[in-house]
PDB file of C-alpha atoms in Angstrom:
ATOM      1  CA  MET Y 273     -25.805  -6.289  36.608  1.00 46.00           C
ATOM      2  CA  ARG Y 274     -27.790  -7.359  39.590  1.00 51.00           C
ATOM      3  CA  GLY Y 275     -29.135 -11.336  39.193  1.00 74.00           C
ATOM      4  CA  LEU Y 276     -24.775 -11.609  38.591  1.00 80.00           C
ATOM      5  CA  GLY Y 277     -23.588  -9.095  41.120  1.00 86.00           C
ATOM      6  CA  LEU Y 278     -21.348  -7.694  38.637  1.00 88.00           C
ATOM      7  CA  LYS Y 279     -20.516  -3.879  38.066  1.00 90.00           C
ATOM      8  CA  PRO Y 280     -21.443  -1.695  34.754  1.00 91.00           C
ATOM      9  CA  ASN Y 281     -18.107  -1.695  33.532  1.00 92.00           C
ATOM     10  CA  GLU Y 282     -17.906  -5.735  34.413  1.00 93.00           C
ATOM     11  CA  PHE Y 283     -20.731  -7.547  32.488  1.00 90.00           C
ATOM     12  CA  TRP Y 284     -19.400  -4.283  29.407  1.00 92.00           C
ATOM     13  CA  ALA Y 285     -16.448  -5.943  29.767  1.00 94.00           C
ATOM     14  CA  LEU Y 286     -17.887  -9.913  29.513  1.00 92.00           C
ATOM     15  CA  THR Y 287     -17.177 -11.954  26.168  1.00 90.00           C
ATOM     16  CA  PRO Y 288     -19.950 -13.610  25.273  1.00 84.00           C
ATOM     17  CA  ALA Y 289     -18.223 -16.729  25.924  1.00 83.00           C
ATOM     18  CA  GLU Y 290     -17.783 -15.141  29.455  1.00 89.00           C
ATOM     19  CA  PHE Y 291     -21.427 -14.285  30.029  1.00 85.00           C
ATOM     20  CA  TRP Y 292     -22.956 -17.272  28.602  1.00 80.00           C
ATOM     21  CA  LEU Y 293     -21.155 -19.063  31.163  1.00 85.00           C
ATOM     22  CA  LEU Y 294     -22.094 -17.236  33.756  1.00 85.00           C
ATOM     23  CA  LEU Y 295     -25.844 -17.647  33.202  1.00 82.00           C
ATOM     24  CA  GLY Y 296     -25.357 -21.356  33.677  1.00 79.00           C
ATOM     25  CA  PRO Y 297     -26.988 -24.079  32.344  1.00 72.00           C
ATOM     26  CA  GLU Y 298     -30.070 -22.994  32.420  1.00 74.00           C
ATOM     27  CA  ALA Y 299     -29.457 -20.649  29.015  1.00 67.00           C
ATOM     28  CA  GLY Y 300     -29.021 -24.025  27.216  1.00 68.00           C
ATOM     29  CA  ASP Y 301     -26.326 -24.230  24.227  1.00 69.00           C
ATOM     30  CA  MET Y 302     -24.671 -21.170  23.134  1.00 64.00           C
ATOM     31  CA  PRO Y 303     -26.744 -20.107  19.395  1.00 69.00           C
ATOM     32  CA  MET Y 304     -23.653 -19.909  17.386  1.00 74.00           C
ATOM     33  CA  GLY Y 305     -20.064 -20.945  17.627  1.00 79.00           C
ATOM     34  CA  ARG Y 306     -16.845 -18.915  15.724  1.00 84.00           C
ATOM     35  CA  ARG Y 307     -17.031 -22.104  13.471  1.00 89.00           C
ATOM     36  CA  ARG Y 308     -20.509 -21.449  12.395  1.00 83.00           C
ATOM     37  CA  LEU Y 309     -20.644 -17.246  11.985  1.00 84.00           C
ATOM     38  CA  ASP Y 310     -17.600 -18.434   9.471  1.00 91.00           C
ATOM     39  CA  GLU Y 311     -18.900 -20.995   7.710  1.00 90.00           C
ATOM     40  CA  LEU Y 312     -22.508 -18.804   7.208  1.00 87.00           C
ATOM     41  CA  ALA Y 313     -19.693 -15.524   5.828  1.00 89.00           C
ATOM     42  CA  HIS Y 314     -18.538 -18.129   3.228  1.00 92.00           C
ATOM     43  CA  ALA Y 315     -21.721 -19.685   2.240  1.00 91.00           C
ATOM     44  CA  TYR Y 316     -23.266 -15.731   2.069  1.00 89.00           C
ATOM     45  CA  PRO Y 317     -19.938 -13.573   0.920  1.00 87.00           C
ATOM     46  CA  ASP Y 318     -20.432  -9.569   1.569  1.00 84.00           C
ATOM     47  CA  GLU Y 319     -21.417  -7.937  -1.857  1.00 76.00           C
ATOM     48  CA  LEU Y 320     -19.512  -5.559  -2.954  1.00 69.00           C
ATOM     49  CA  ALA Y 321     -21.277  -2.599  -4.878  1.00 62.00           C
ATOM     50  CA  ASP Y 322     -19.687  -0.518  -6.840  1.00 60.00           C
ATOM     51  CA  ILE Y 323     -20.076   3.028  -4.806  1.00 61.00           C
ATOM     52  CA  GLY Y 324     -19.856   5.402  -6.955  1.00 63.00           C
ATOM     53  CA  ALA Y 325     -20.318   3.995 -10.110  1.00 59.00           C
ATOM     54  CA  GLU Y 326     -22.010   7.004 -11.768  1.00 60.00           C
ATOM     55  CA  ASP Y 327     -24.872   5.291 -14.368  1.00 56.00           C
ATOM     56  CA  GLY Y 328     -24.626   5.155 -17.829  1.00 51.00           C
TER      57      GLY Y 328
END
């Protein structure tokens, strides 16, 4: 990646947190942390449908 001076394999090996740190303070706040993701997953759980169930 040109702007950060990273080779493609270095870029793709970054975690989102590492990438955010490399972008610097101009990037603003990290959009969502793990705690918020867990809160949303708890508030809106995936519902499993009966896959392959026959009607009637």
